[in-house]
mmCIF file with all atom_site columns, C-alpha atoms in Angstrom:
data_model
loop_
_atom_site.group_PDB
_atom_site.id
_atom_site.type_symbol
_atom_site.label_atom_id
_atom_site.label_alt_id
_atom_site.label_comp_id
_atom_site.label_asym_id
_atom_site.label_entity_id
_atom_site.label_seq_id
_atom_site.pdbx_PDB_ins_code
_atom_site.Cartn_x
_atom_site.Cartn_y
_atom_site.Cartn_z
_atom_site.occupancy
_atom_site.B_iso_or_equiv
_atom_site.pdbx_formal_charge
_atom_site.auth_seq_id
_atom_site.auth_comp_id
_atom_site.auth_asym_id
_atom_site.auth_atom_id
_atom_site.pdbx_PDB_model_num
ATOM 1   C CA . MET A 1 1   ? 16.738  2.423  -40.817 1.00 86.00 ? 1   MET A CA 1
ATOM 2   C CA . LYS A 1 2   ? 19.644  1.926  -43.197 1.00 97.00 ? 2   LYS A CA 1
ATOM 3   C CA . SER A 1 3   ? 19.579  4.610  -45.897 1.00 98.00 ? 3   SER A CA 1
ATOM 4   C CA . LEU A 1 4   ? 21.599  4.644  -49.095 1.00 98.00 ? 4   LEU A CA 1
ATOM 5   C CA . ALA A 1 5   ? 22.220  7.818  -51.090 1.00 98.00 ? 5   ALA A CA 1
ATOM 6   C CA . ILE A 1 6   ? 22.886  7.195  -54.776 1.00 98.00 ? 6   ILE A CA 1
ATOM 7   C CA . ILE A 1 7   ? 24.291  9.990  -56.939 1.00 98.00 ? 7   ILE A CA 1
ATOM 8   C CA . PRO A 1 8   ? 24.111  8.934  -60.613 1.00 96.00 ? 8   PRO A CA 1
ATOM 9   C CA . ALA A 1 9   ? 26.963  10.294 -62.723 1.00 94.00 ? 9   ALA A CA 1
ATOM 10  C CA . ARG A 1 10  ? 27.532  8.518  -66.000 1.00 90.00 ? 10  ARG A CA 1
ATOM 11  C CA . SER A 1 11  ? 30.167  9.960  -68.312 1.00 89.00 ? 11  SER A CA 1
ATOM 12  C CA . GLY A 1 12  ? 28.252  10.017 -71.589 1.00 74.00 ? 12  GLY A CA 1
ATOM 13  C CA . SER A 1 13  ? 26.468  13.367 -71.400 1.00 76.00 ? 13  SER A CA 1
ATOM 14  C CA . LYS A 1 14  ? 25.842  14.754 -74.885 1.00 72.00 ? 14  LYS A CA 1
ATOM 15  C CA . GLY A 1 15  ? 24.293  18.178 -74.269 1.00 76.00 ? 15  GLY A CA 1
ATOM 16  C CA . VAL A 1 16  ? 27.262  19.353 -72.192 1.00 88.00 ? 16  VAL A CA 1
ATOM 17  C CA . LYS A 1 17  ? 30.334  17.152 -72.454 1.00 88.00 ? 17  LYS A CA 1
ATOM 18  C CA . HIS A 1 18  ? 31.329  15.649 -69.096 1.00 93.00 ? 18  HIS A CA 1
ATOM 19  C CA . LYS A 1 19  ? 28.527  17.629 -67.476 1.00 94.00 ? 19  LYS A CA 1
ATOM 20  C CA . ASN A 1 20  ? 28.631  15.770 -64.163 1.00 95.00 ? 20  ASN A CA 1
ATOM 21  C CA . ILE A 1 21  ? 32.251  16.756 -63.464 1.00 96.00 ? 21  ILE A CA 1
ATOM 22  C CA . LYS A 1 22  ? 32.185  20.157 -65.187 1.00 96.00 ? 22  LYS A CA 1
ATOM 23  C CA . LEU A 1 23  ? 33.293  22.876 -62.781 1.00 97.00 ? 23  LEU A CA 1
ATOM 24  C CA . LEU A 1 24  ? 30.520  24.986 -61.295 1.00 96.00 ? 24  LEU A CA 1
ATOM 25  C CA . ASN A 1 25  ? 31.947  27.927 -59.398 1.00 94.00 ? 25  ASN A CA 1
ATOM 26  C CA . GLY A 1 26  ? 35.243  26.037 -59.118 1.00 94.00 ? 26  GLY A CA 1
ATOM 27  C CA . LYS A 1 27  ? 33.813  22.695 -57.994 1.00 96.00 ? 27  LYS A CA 1
ATOM 28  C CA . PRO A 1 28  ? 32.737  19.596 -59.978 1.00 97.00 ? 28  PRO A CA 1
ATOM 29  C CA . LEU A 1 29  ? 28.974  19.477 -60.427 1.00 97.00 ? 29  LEU A CA 1
ATOM 30  C CA . LEU A 1 30  ? 28.591  16.104 -58.704 1.00 97.00 ? 30  LEU A CA 1
ATOM 31  C CA . ALA A 1 31  ? 30.410  17.417 -55.615 1.00 98.00 ? 31  ALA A CA 1
ATOM 32  C CA . TYR A 1 32  ? 27.428  19.578 -54.614 1.00 98.00 ? 32  TYR A CA 1
ATOM 33  C CA . SER A 1 33  ? 25.163  16.538 -54.218 1.00 98.00 ? 33  SER A CA 1
ATOM 34  C CA . ILE A 1 34  ? 27.837  14.553 -52.376 1.00 98.00 ? 34  ILE A CA 1
ATOM 35  C CA . GLU A 1 35  ? 28.358  17.394 -49.903 1.00 98.00 ? 35  GLU A CA 1
ATOM 36  C CA . ALA A 1 36  ? 24.617  17.898 -49.367 1.00 98.00 ? 36  ALA A CA 1
ATOM 37  C CA . ALA A 1 37  ? 24.219  14.180 -48.635 1.00 98.00 ? 37  ALA A CA 1
ATOM 38  C CA . ILE A 1 38  ? 27.144  14.209 -46.185 1.00 98.00 ? 38  ILE A CA 1
ATOM 39  C CA . ASP A 1 39  ? 25.905  17.366 -44.462 1.00 98.00 ? 39  ASP A CA 1
ATOM 40  C CA . SER A 1 40  ? 22.441  15.865 -43.977 1.00 98.00 ? 40  SER A CA 1
ATOM 41  C CA . GLY A 1 41  ? 23.919  13.202 -41.687 1.00 97.00 ? 41  GLY A CA 1
ATOM 42  C CA . LEU A 1 42  ? 21.191  10.751 -42.700 1.00 98.00 ? 42  LEU A CA 1
ATOM 43  C CA . PHE A 1 43  ? 22.922  8.097  -44.723 1.00 98.00 ? 43  PHE A CA 1
ATOM 44  C CA . THR A 1 44  ? 24.506  4.788  -43.876 1.00 98.00 ? 44  THR A CA 1
ATOM 45  C CA . GLU A 1 45  ? 26.325  4.984  -47.215 1.00 98.00 ? 45  GLU A CA 1
ATOM 46  C CA . ILE A 1 46  ? 26.752  7.644  -49.893 1.00 98.00 ? 46  ILE A CA 1
ATOM 47  C CA . MET A 1 47  ? 27.794  6.281  -53.256 1.00 98.00 ? 47  MET A CA 1
ATOM 48  C CA . VAL A 1 48  ? 28.253  7.559  -56.786 1.00 98.00 ? 48  VAL A CA 1
ATOM 49  C CA . SER A 1 49  ? 27.082  5.306  -59.600 1.00 96.00 ? 49  SER A CA 1
ATOM 50  C CA . THR A 1 50  ? 29.360  5.928  -62.566 1.00 95.00 ? 50  THR A CA 1
ATOM 51  C CA . ASP A 1 51  ? 30.861  4.127  -65.521 1.00 93.00 ? 51  ASP A CA 1
ATOM 52  C CA . SER A 1 52  ? 34.082  6.182  -65.378 1.00 95.00 ? 52  SER A CA 1
ATOM 53  C CA . ASP A 1 53  ? 37.257  5.631  -63.362 1.00 96.00 ? 53  ASP A CA 1
ATOM 54  C CA . GLU A 1 54  ? 37.957  9.367  -63.624 1.00 96.00 ? 54  GLU A CA 1
ATOM 55  C CA . TYR A 1 55  ? 34.549  10.263 -62.219 1.00 97.00 ? 55  TYR A CA 1
ATOM 56  C CA . ALA A 1 56  ? 34.993  7.661  -59.488 1.00 97.00 ? 56  ALA A CA 1
ATOM 57  C CA . GLU A 1 57  ? 38.239  9.247  -58.299 1.00 97.00 ? 57  GLU A CA 1
ATOM 58  C CA . ILE A 1 58  ? 36.671  12.706 -58.241 1.00 98.00 ? 58  ILE A CA 1
ATOM 59  C CA . ALA A 1 59  ? 33.665  11.383 -56.321 1.00 98.00 ? 59  ALA A CA 1
ATOM 60  C CA . LYS A 1 60  ? 35.875  9.676  -53.738 1.00 98.00 ? 60  LYS A CA 1
ATOM 61  C CA . SER A 1 61  ? 37.926  12.839 -53.268 1.00 98.00 ? 61  SER A CA 1
ATOM 62  C CA . TYR A 1 62  ? 34.726  14.583 -52.097 1.00 98.00 ? 62  TYR A CA 1
ATOM 63  C CA . GLY A 1 63  ? 33.793  11.820 -49.650 1.00 97.00 ? 63  GLY A CA 1
ATOM 64  C CA . ALA A 1 64  ? 31.567  9.453  -51.623 1.00 98.00 ? 64  ALA A CA 1
ATOM 65  C CA . LYS A 1 65  ? 32.144  5.745  -52.110 1.00 98.00 ? 65  LYS A CA 1
ATOM 66  C CA . VAL A 1 66  ? 32.380  4.004  -55.468 1.00 97.00 ? 66  VAL A CA 1
ATOM 67  C CA . PRO A 1 67  ? 32.579  0.287  -54.605 1.00 96.00 ? 67  PRO A CA 1
ATOM 68  C CA . PHE A 1 68  ? 31.888  -0.761 -58.210 1.00 96.00 ? 68  PHE A CA 1
ATOM 69  C CA . LEU A 1 69  ? 31.388  0.785  -61.635 1.00 95.00 ? 69  LEU A CA 1
ATOM 70  C CA . ARG A 1 70  ? 28.093  0.893  -63.486 1.00 93.00 ? 70  ARG A CA 1
ATOM 71  C CA . SER A 1 71  ? 27.504  -1.750 -66.162 1.00 90.00 ? 71  SER A CA 1
ATOM 72  C CA . ASP A 1 72  ? 27.518  -0.870 -69.863 1.00 84.00 ? 72  ASP A CA 1
ATOM 73  C CA . ASN A 1 73  ? 23.808  -1.730 -70.082 1.00 85.00 ? 73  ASN A CA 1
ATOM 74  C CA . ASN A 1 74  ? 22.938  0.968  -67.549 1.00 81.00 ? 74  ASN A CA 1
ATOM 75  C CA . SER A 1 75  ? 25.301  3.593  -68.971 1.00 80.00 ? 75  SER A CA 1
ATOM 76  C CA . THR A 1 76  ? 23.406  4.409  -72.166 1.00 77.00 ? 76  THR A CA 1
ATOM 77  C CA . ASP A 1 77  ? 21.096  7.328  -72.937 1.00 75.00 ? 77  ASP A CA 1
ATOM 78  C CA . SER A 1 78  ? 18.093  5.021  -72.831 1.00 72.00 ? 78  SER A CA 1
ATOM 79  C CA . ALA A 1 79  ? 18.938  3.362  -69.512 1.00 76.00 ? 79  ALA A CA 1
ATOM 80  C CA . SER A 1 80  ? 16.411  3.888  -66.736 1.00 83.00 ? 80  SER A CA 1
ATOM 81  C CA . SER A 1 81  ? 17.536  5.476  -63.481 1.00 87.00 ? 81  SER A CA 1
ATOM 82  C CA . TRP A 1 82  ? 15.581  2.811  -61.605 1.00 89.00 ? 82  TRP A CA 1
ATOM 83  C CA . ASP A 1 83  ? 17.305  0.005  -63.496 1.00 89.00 ? 83  ASP A CA 1
ATOM 84  C CA . MET A 1 84  ? 20.552  1.567  -62.331 1.00 92.00 ? 84  MET A CA 1
ATOM 85  C CA . VAL A 1 85  ? 19.258  1.717  -58.744 1.00 94.00 ? 85  VAL A CA 1
ATOM 86  C CA . MET A 1 86  ? 18.289  -1.948 -58.858 1.00 92.00 ? 86  MET A CA 1
ATOM 87  C CA . GLU A 1 87  ? 21.738  -2.823 -60.190 1.00 94.00 ? 87  GLU A CA 1
ATOM 88  C CA . VAL A 1 88  ? 23.361  -0.894 -57.343 1.00 96.00 ? 88  VAL A CA 1
ATOM 89  C CA . LEU A 1 89  ? 21.246  -2.689 -54.735 1.00 96.00 ? 89  LEU A CA 1
ATOM 90  C CA . GLN A 1 90  ? 21.990  -6.072 -56.280 1.00 95.00 ? 90  GLN A CA 1
ATOM 91  C CA . ASN A 1 91  ? 25.728  -5.353 -56.223 1.00 96.00 ? 91  ASN A CA 1
ATOM 92  C CA . TYR A 1 92  ? 25.544  -4.311 -52.571 1.00 97.00 ? 92  TYR A CA 1
ATOM 93  C CA . LYS A 1 93  ? 23.595  -7.477 -51.789 1.00 96.00 ? 93  LYS A CA 1
ATOM 94  C CA . LYS A 1 94  ? 26.483  -9.503 -53.231 1.00 96.00 ? 94  LYS A CA 1
ATOM 95  C CA . MET A 1 95  ? 28.625  -7.676 -50.657 1.00 96.00 ? 95  MET A CA 1
ATOM 96  C CA . ASN A 1 96  ? 26.157  -8.757 -47.897 1.00 96.00 ? 96  ASN A CA 1
ATOM 97  C CA . CYS A 1 97  ? 24.930  -5.184 -47.525 1.00 96.00 ? 97  CYS A CA 1
ATOM 98  C CA . THR A 1 98  ? 21.223  -4.238 -47.674 1.00 96.00 ? 98  THR A CA 1
ATOM 99  C CA . PHE A 1 99  ? 19.294  -1.004 -47.149 1.00 97.00 ? 99  PHE A CA 1
ATOM 100 C CA . ASP A 1 100 ? 15.792  -0.093 -46.041 1.00 96.00 ? 100 ASP A CA 1
ATOM 101 C CA . ASN A 1 101 ? 15.479  2.887  -48.353 1.00 97.00 ? 101 ASN A CA 1
ATOM 102 C CA . VAL A 1 102 ? 17.273  4.606  -51.208 1.00 97.00 ? 102 VAL A CA 1
ATOM 103 C CA . CYS A 1 103 ? 17.587  8.311  -51.917 1.00 98.00 ? 103 CYS A CA 1
ATOM 104 C CA . LEU A 1 104 ? 18.387  9.252  -55.512 1.00 98.00 ? 104 LEU A CA 1
ATOM 105 C CA . LEU A 1 105 ? 20.156  12.624 -55.661 1.00 98.00 ? 105 LEU A CA 1
ATOM 106 C CA . GLN A 1 106 ? 20.780  13.740 -59.211 1.00 97.00 ? 106 GLN A CA 1
ATOM 107 C CA . PRO A 1 107 ? 23.948  15.846 -59.591 1.00 97.00 ? 107 PRO A CA 1
ATOM 108 C CA . THR A 1 108 ? 22.113  18.191 -61.950 1.00 96.00 ? 108 THR A CA 1
ATOM 109 C CA . SER A 1 109 ? 20.344  19.694 -58.912 1.00 97.00 ? 109 SER A CA 1
ATOM 110 C CA . PRO A 1 110 ? 23.297  21.439 -57.215 1.00 97.00 ? 110 PRO A CA 1
ATOM 111 C CA . LEU A 1 111 ? 21.189  24.008 -55.336 1.00 97.00 ? 111 LEU A CA 1
ATOM 112 C CA . ARG A 1 112 ? 19.337  21.328 -53.386 1.00 97.00 ? 112 ARG A CA 1
ATOM 113 C CA . GLU A 1 113 ? 20.608  21.624 -49.792 1.00 97.00 ? 113 GLU A CA 1
ATOM 114 C CA . ALA A 1 114 ? 21.108  19.257 -46.863 1.00 98.00 ? 114 ALA A CA 1
ATOM 115 C CA . SER A 1 115 ? 18.071  20.866 -45.222 1.00 98.00 ? 115 SER A CA 1
ATOM 116 C CA . ASP A 1 116 ? 15.919  19.827 -48.182 1.00 98.00 ? 116 ASP A CA 1
ATOM 117 C CA . ILE A 1 117 ? 17.063  16.217 -47.832 1.00 98.00 ? 117 ILE A CA 1
ATOM 118 C CA . LYS A 1 118 ? 16.368  16.321 -44.086 1.00 98.00 ? 118 LYS A CA 1
ATOM 119 C CA . ASN A 1 119 ? 12.895  17.812 -44.592 1.00 98.00 ? 119 ASN A CA 1
ATOM 120 C CA . ALA A 1 120 ? 12.057  15.261 -47.284 1.00 98.00 ? 120 ALA A CA 1
ATOM 121 C CA . TYR A 1 121 ? 13.091  12.427 -44.974 1.00 98.00 ? 121 TYR A CA 1
ATOM 122 C CA . GLU A 1 122 ? 11.057  13.922 -42.128 1.00 98.00 ? 122 GLU A CA 1
ATOM 123 C CA . LEU A 1 123 ? 8.023   13.779 -44.417 1.00 98.00 ? 123 LEU A CA 1
ATOM 124 C CA . PHE A 1 124 ? 8.963   10.235 -45.466 1.00 97.00 ? 124 PHE A CA 1
ATOM 125 C CA . TYR A 1 125 ? 8.956   9.001  -41.869 1.00 97.00 ? 125 TYR A CA 1
ATOM 126 C CA . ASP A 1 126 ? 6.029   11.110 -40.610 1.00 97.00 ? 126 ASP A CA 1
ATOM 127 C CA . LYS A 1 127 ? 3.760   9.866  -43.397 1.00 96.00 ? 127 LYS A CA 1
ATOM 128 C CA . ASP A 1 128 ? 5.091   6.299  -43.271 1.00 95.00 ? 128 ASP A CA 1
ATOM 129 C CA . ALA A 1 129 ? 5.493   6.821  -46.999 1.00 94.00 ? 129 ALA A CA 1
ATOM 130 C CA . ASN A 1 130 ? 6.632   4.320  -49.573 1.00 93.00 ? 130 ASN A CA 1
ATOM 131 C CA . SER A 1 131 ? 8.205   7.158  -51.481 1.00 94.00 ? 131 SER A CA 1
ATOM 132 C CA . VAL A 1 132 ? 8.739   10.916 -51.427 1.00 96.00 ? 132 VAL A CA 1
ATOM 133 C CA . ILE A 1 133 ? 9.465   12.912 -54.572 1.00 96.00 ? 133 ILE A CA 1
ATOM 134 C CA . SER A 1 134 ? 10.502  16.567 -54.677 1.00 97.00 ? 134 SER A CA 1
ATOM 135 C CA . VAL A 1 135 ? 8.483   19.041 -56.726 1.00 97.00 ? 135 VAL A CA 1
ATOM 136 C CA . CYS A 1 136 ? 8.345   22.779 -57.292 1.00 95.00 ? 136 CYS A CA 1
ATOM 137 C CA . GLU A 1 137 ? 5.639   25.173 -58.407 1.00 91.00 ? 137 GLU A CA 1
ATOM 138 C CA . MET A 1 138 ? 5.390   25.742 -62.162 1.00 87.00 ? 138 MET A CA 1
ATOM 139 C CA . GLU A 1 139 ? 5.823   29.263 -63.433 1.00 79.00 ? 139 GLU A CA 1
ATOM 140 C CA . HIS A 1 140 ? 2.874   28.855 -65.795 1.00 73.00 ? 140 HIS A CA 1
ATOM 141 C CA . SER A 1 141 ? -0.136  26.581 -65.515 1.00 73.00 ? 141 SER A CA 1
ATOM 142 C CA . PRO A 1 142 ? -0.495  23.951 -68.273 1.00 72.00 ? 142 PRO A CA 1
ATOM 143 C CA . ILE A 1 143 ? -4.107  25.103 -68.537 1.00 70.00 ? 143 ILE A CA 1
ATOM 144 C CA . VAL A 1 144 ? -2.989  28.339 -70.214 1.00 69.00 ? 144 VAL A CA 1
ATOM 145 C CA . CYS A 1 145 ? -0.399  26.627 -72.446 1.00 71.00 ? 145 CYS A CA 1
ATOM 146 C CA . MET A 1 146 ? -1.306  25.713 -76.009 1.00 72.00 ? 146 MET A CA 1
ATOM 147 C CA . GLN A 1 147 ? 0.416   24.712 -79.219 1.00 73.00 ? 147 GLN A CA 1
ATOM 148 C CA . VAL A 1 148 ? 0.991   27.424 -81.820 1.00 76.00 ? 148 VAL A CA 1
ATOM 149 C CA . ASN A 1 149 ? -0.614  26.903 -85.226 1.00 76.00 ? 149 ASN A CA 1
ATOM 150 C CA . ASP A 1 150 ? 1.599   26.336 -88.264 1.00 82.00 ? 150 ASP A CA 1
ATOM 151 C CA . ASP A 1 151 ? 0.731   29.805 -89.569 1.00 82.00 ? 151 ASP A CA 1
ATOM 152 C CA . CYS A 1 152 ? 1.552   31.310 -86.134 1.00 79.00 ? 152 CYS A CA 1
ATOM 153 C CA . SER A 1 153 ? -2.017  32.491 -85.601 1.00 73.00 ? 153 SER A CA 1
ATOM 154 C CA . MET A 1 154 ? -3.273  32.510 -82.009 1.00 67.00 ? 154 MET A CA 1
ATOM 155 C CA . GLY A 1 155 ? -6.083  30.070 -82.766 1.00 62.00 ? 155 GLY A CA 1
ATOM 156 C CA . GLU A 1 156 ? -7.100  28.362 -79.516 1.00 61.00 ? 156 GLU A CA 1
ATOM 157 C CA . PHE A 1 157 ? -4.508  30.130 -77.401 1.00 59.00 ? 157 PHE A CA 1
ATOM 158 C CA . VAL A 1 158 ? -7.193  31.093 -74.885 1.00 57.00 ? 158 VAL A CA 1
ATOM 159 C CA . LEU A 1 159 ? -8.676  29.636 -71.730 1.00 53.00 ? 159 LEU A CA 1
ATOM 160 C CA . ASN A 1 160 ? -12.423 28.964 -71.812 1.00 50.00 ? 160 ASN A CA 1
ATOM 161 C CA . GLY A 1 161 ? -12.715 31.524 -74.587 1.00 49.00 ? 161 GLY A CA 1
ATOM 162 C CA . LYS A 1 162 ? -11.151 34.224 -72.410 1.00 55.00 ? 162 LYS A CA 1
ATOM 163 C CA . PRO A 1 163 ? -7.729  35.472 -73.558 1.00 53.00 ? 163 PRO A CA 1
ATOM 164 C CA . GLY A 1 164 ? -5.318  36.806 -70.948 1.00 54.00 ? 164 GLY A CA 1
ATOM 165 C CA . THR A 1 165 ? -6.421  34.685 -68.000 1.00 57.00 ? 165 THR A CA 1
ATOM 166 C CA . ASN A 1 166 ? -4.168  35.457 -65.021 1.00 60.00 ? 166 ASN A CA 1
ATOM 167 C CA . ARG A 1 167 ? -2.220  32.729 -63.230 1.00 57.00 ? 167 ARG A CA 1
ATOM 168 C CA . GLN A 1 168 ? -3.948  33.313 -59.876 1.00 61.00 ? 168 GLN A CA 1
ATOM 169 C CA . SER A 1 169 ? -7.327  32.293 -61.265 1.00 65.00 ? 169 SER A CA 1
ATOM 170 C CA . VAL A 1 170 ? -6.182  28.860 -62.445 1.00 67.00 ? 170 VAL A CA 1
ATOM 171 C CA . GLY A 1 171 ? -4.527  27.745 -59.200 1.00 76.00 ? 171 GLY A CA 1
ATOM 172 C CA . LYS A 1 172 ? -1.080  26.299 -58.546 1.00 84.00 ? 172 LYS A CA 1
ATOM 173 C CA . TYR A 1 173 ? 0.490   23.485 -60.517 1.00 87.00 ? 173 TYR A CA 1
ATOM 174 C CA . TYR A 1 174 ? 3.672   21.598 -59.669 1.00 91.00 ? 174 TYR A CA 1
ATOM 175 C CA . ARG A 1 175 ? 6.305   19.632 -61.569 1.00 93.00 ? 175 ARG A CA 1
ATOM 176 C CA . ILE A 1 176 ? 8.800   16.987 -60.488 1.00 94.00 ? 176 ILE A CA 1
ATOM 177 C CA . ASN A 1 177 ? 12.105  18.856 -60.180 1.00 95.00 ? 177 ASN A CA 1
ATOM 178 C CA . GLY A 1 178 ? 14.437  15.833 -60.134 1.00 94.00 ? 178 GLY A CA 1
ATOM 179 C CA . ALA A 1 179 ? 16.254  16.855 -56.955 1.00 97.00 ? 179 ALA A CA 1
ATOM 180 C CA . ILE A 1 180 ? 15.155  14.196 -54.433 1.00 98.00 ? 180 ILE A CA 1
ATOM 181 C CA . TYR A 1 181 ? 13.637  10.735 -54.776 1.00 97.00 ? 181 TYR A CA 1
ATOM 182 C CA . ILE A 1 182 ? 13.273  8.646  -51.604 1.00 97.00 ? 182 ILE A CA 1
ATOM 183 C CA . VAL A 1 183 ? 11.865  5.144  -51.865 1.00 95.00 ? 183 VAL A CA 1
ATOM 184 C CA . LYS A 1 184 ? 11.609  2.041  -49.702 1.00 95.00 ? 184 LYS A CA 1
ATOM 185 C CA . THR A 1 185 ? 13.682  -0.681 -51.295 1.00 93.00 ? 185 THR A CA 1
ATOM 186 C CA . ASN A 1 186 ? 10.922  -3.269 -50.891 1.00 90.00 ? 186 ASN A CA 1
ATOM 187 C CA . ILE A 1 187 ? 8.692   -1.540 -53.461 1.00 88.00 ? 187 ILE A CA 1
ATOM 188 C CA . LEU A 1 188 ? 11.328  -1.124 -56.154 1.00 86.00 ? 188 LEU A CA 1
ATOM 189 C CA . ASN A 1 189 ? 10.220  -4.290 -57.917 1.00 76.00 ? 189 ASN A CA 1
ATOM 190 C CA . ASN A 1 190 ? 7.076   -2.411 -58.915 1.00 73.00 ? 190 ASN A CA 1
ATOM 191 C CA . ILE A 1 191 ? 8.164   1.045  -60.035 1.00 68.00 ? 191 ILE A CA 1
ATOM 192 C CA . GLN A 1 192 ? 4.586   2.059  -60.819 1.00 63.00 ? 192 GLN A CA 1
ATOM 193 C CA . ASN A 1 193 ? 3.928   2.079  -57.067 1.00 64.00 ? 193 ASN A CA 1
ATOM 194 C CA . LEU A 1 194 ? 6.667   4.660  -56.656 1.00 72.00 ? 194 LEU A CA 1
ATOM 195 C CA . TYR A 1 195 ? 4.262   7.311  -57.926 1.00 76.00 ? 195 TYR A CA 1
ATOM 196 C CA . THR A 1 196 ? 0.921   5.934  -56.786 1.00 75.00 ? 196 THR A CA 1
ATOM 197 C CA . ASP A 1 197 ? 1.064   3.921  -53.569 1.00 82.00 ? 197 ASP A CA 1
ATOM 198 C CA . ARG A 1 198 ? 1.643   6.160  -50.519 1.00 90.00 ? 198 ARG A CA 1
ATOM 199 C CA . CYS A 1 199 ? 3.783   8.557  -52.510 1.00 93.00 ? 199 CYS A CA 1
ATOM 200 C CA . PHE A 1 200 ? 4.064   12.092 -51.138 1.00 95.00 ? 200 PHE A CA 1
ATOM 201 C CA . THR A 1 201 ? 5.484   15.304 -52.560 1.00 96.00 ? 201 THR A CA 1
ATOM 202 C CA . TYR A 1 202 ? 8.132   17.432 -50.922 1.00 97.00 ? 202 TYR A CA 1
ATOM 203 C CA . ILE A 1 203 ? 7.710   20.995 -52.205 1.00 97.00 ? 203 ILE A CA 1
ATOM 204 C CA . MET A 1 204 ? 10.959  22.861 -52.870 1.00 97.00 ? 204 MET A CA 1
ATOM 205 C CA . ASP A 1 205 ? 11.655  26.483 -53.624 1.00 93.00 ? 205 ASP A CA 1
ATOM 206 C CA . GLU A 1 206 ? 11.784  27.218 -57.359 1.00 90.00 ? 206 GLU A CA 1
ATOM 207 C CA . LYS A 1 207 ? 15.262  28.762 -57.114 1.00 88.00 ? 207 LYS A CA 1
ATOM 208 C CA . LYS A 1 208 ? 16.705  25.595 -55.580 1.00 94.00 ? 208 LYS A CA 1
ATOM 209 C CA . SER A 1 209 ? 14.962  23.452 -58.200 1.00 95.00 ? 209 SER A CA 1
ATOM 210 C CA . ILE A 1 210 ? 17.137  24.387 -61.167 1.00 94.00 ? 210 ILE A CA 1
ATOM 211 C CA . ASP A 1 211 ? 18.018  21.293 -63.210 1.00 94.00 ? 211 ASP A CA 1
ATOM 212 C CA . ILE A 1 212 ? 21.262  21.749 -65.124 1.00 94.00 ? 212 ILE A CA 1
ATOM 213 C CA . ASP A 1 213 ? 21.157  20.527 -68.705 1.00 92.00 ? 213 ASP A CA 1
ATOM 214 C CA . THR A 1 214 ? 22.817  23.259 -70.796 1.00 93.00 ? 214 THR A CA 1
ATOM 215 C CA . GLU A 1 215 ? 25.724  25.699 -70.696 1.00 94.00 ? 215 GLU A CA 1
ATOM 216 C CA . PHE A 1 216 ? 23.191  28.438 -70.008 1.00 95.00 ? 216 PHE A CA 1
ATOM 217 C CA . ASP A 1 217 ? 21.989  26.533 -66.939 1.00 95.00 ? 217 ASP A CA 1
ATOM 218 C CA . PHE A 1 218 ? 25.575  26.487 -65.662 1.00 95.00 ? 218 PHE A CA 1
ATOM 219 C CA . PHE A 1 219 ? 25.829  30.238 -66.233 1.00 95.00 ? 219 PHE A CA 1
ATOM 220 C CA . VAL A 1 220 ? 22.578  30.993 -64.389 1.00 94.00 ? 220 VAL A CA 1
ATOM 221 C CA . THR A 1 221 ? 23.374  28.654 -61.495 1.00 95.00 ? 221 THR A CA 1
ATOM 222 C CA . GLU A 1 222 ? 26.815  30.164 -61.009 1.00 95.00 ? 222 GLU A CA 1
ATOM 223 C CA . LYS A 1 223 ? 25.238  33.618 -60.848 1.00 94.00 ? 223 LYS A CA 1
ATOM 224 C CA . ILE A 1 224 ? 22.789  32.390 -58.207 1.00 93.00 ? 224 ILE A CA 1
ATOM 225 C CA . ILE A 1 225 ? 25.591  30.835 -56.125 1.00 93.00 ? 225 ILE A CA 1
ATOM 226 C CA . ASN A 1 226 ? 27.731  33.960 -56.314 1.00 91.00 ? 226 ASN A CA 1
ATOM 227 C CA . SER A 1 227 ? 24.845  36.277 -55.428 1.00 85.00 ? 227 SER A CA 1
ATOM 228 C CA . SER A 1 228 ? 23.948  34.164 -52.384 1.00 79.00 ? 228 SER A CA 1
ATOM 229 C CA . GLN A 1 229 ? 27.526  34.356 -51.106 1.00 71.00 ? 229 GLN A CA 1
ATOM 230 C CA . LYS A 1 230 ? 27.606  38.183 -51.050 1.00 61.00 ? 230 LYS A CA 1
#
């Protein structure tokens, strides 16, 4: 099977300027995903999809390929990740290069490790899945989450009329953590099937599921990295 790793890294981040190349513990954020992909040993090609020549040079210095830049249409805030993936595959096809599956590795998940990618792919092959998406357990169940009234009164902030319900009694809930998406290329024309037709979840540890979006996220992640190195 020919597997393509795509690391999306557009330059137009607004929350944290140049987030994808911002240094995290002395290394550009996108480098963590490139290195995890390389260390997994699973991929025929590892590429970074970016609209920036600067980002492209940084990506290549860490071992990724950038055979083409992302189009303007797929570099906006509203652009879909899967539209970008389709564009990447179409550009590779023009180069007479096709792949059986694609693995989307967002650079905002720097604590995702090569072992996670390997385990997700093991699930992908064992289940003969069309797709595998990484998730992690939620800290709080949505069942015990409510909106606060305008006057800040508790109102319906109860579960079945019983305030203070503990998390054990409502069971476990999971969220997509954005770290790993594996999908067969032949189903990408119908993205709805990505989540419904033979889609399986790979459960990751909550600590490795941090998704960097703010300066505070950088601060917390750096603390985690430094503590794990002691």
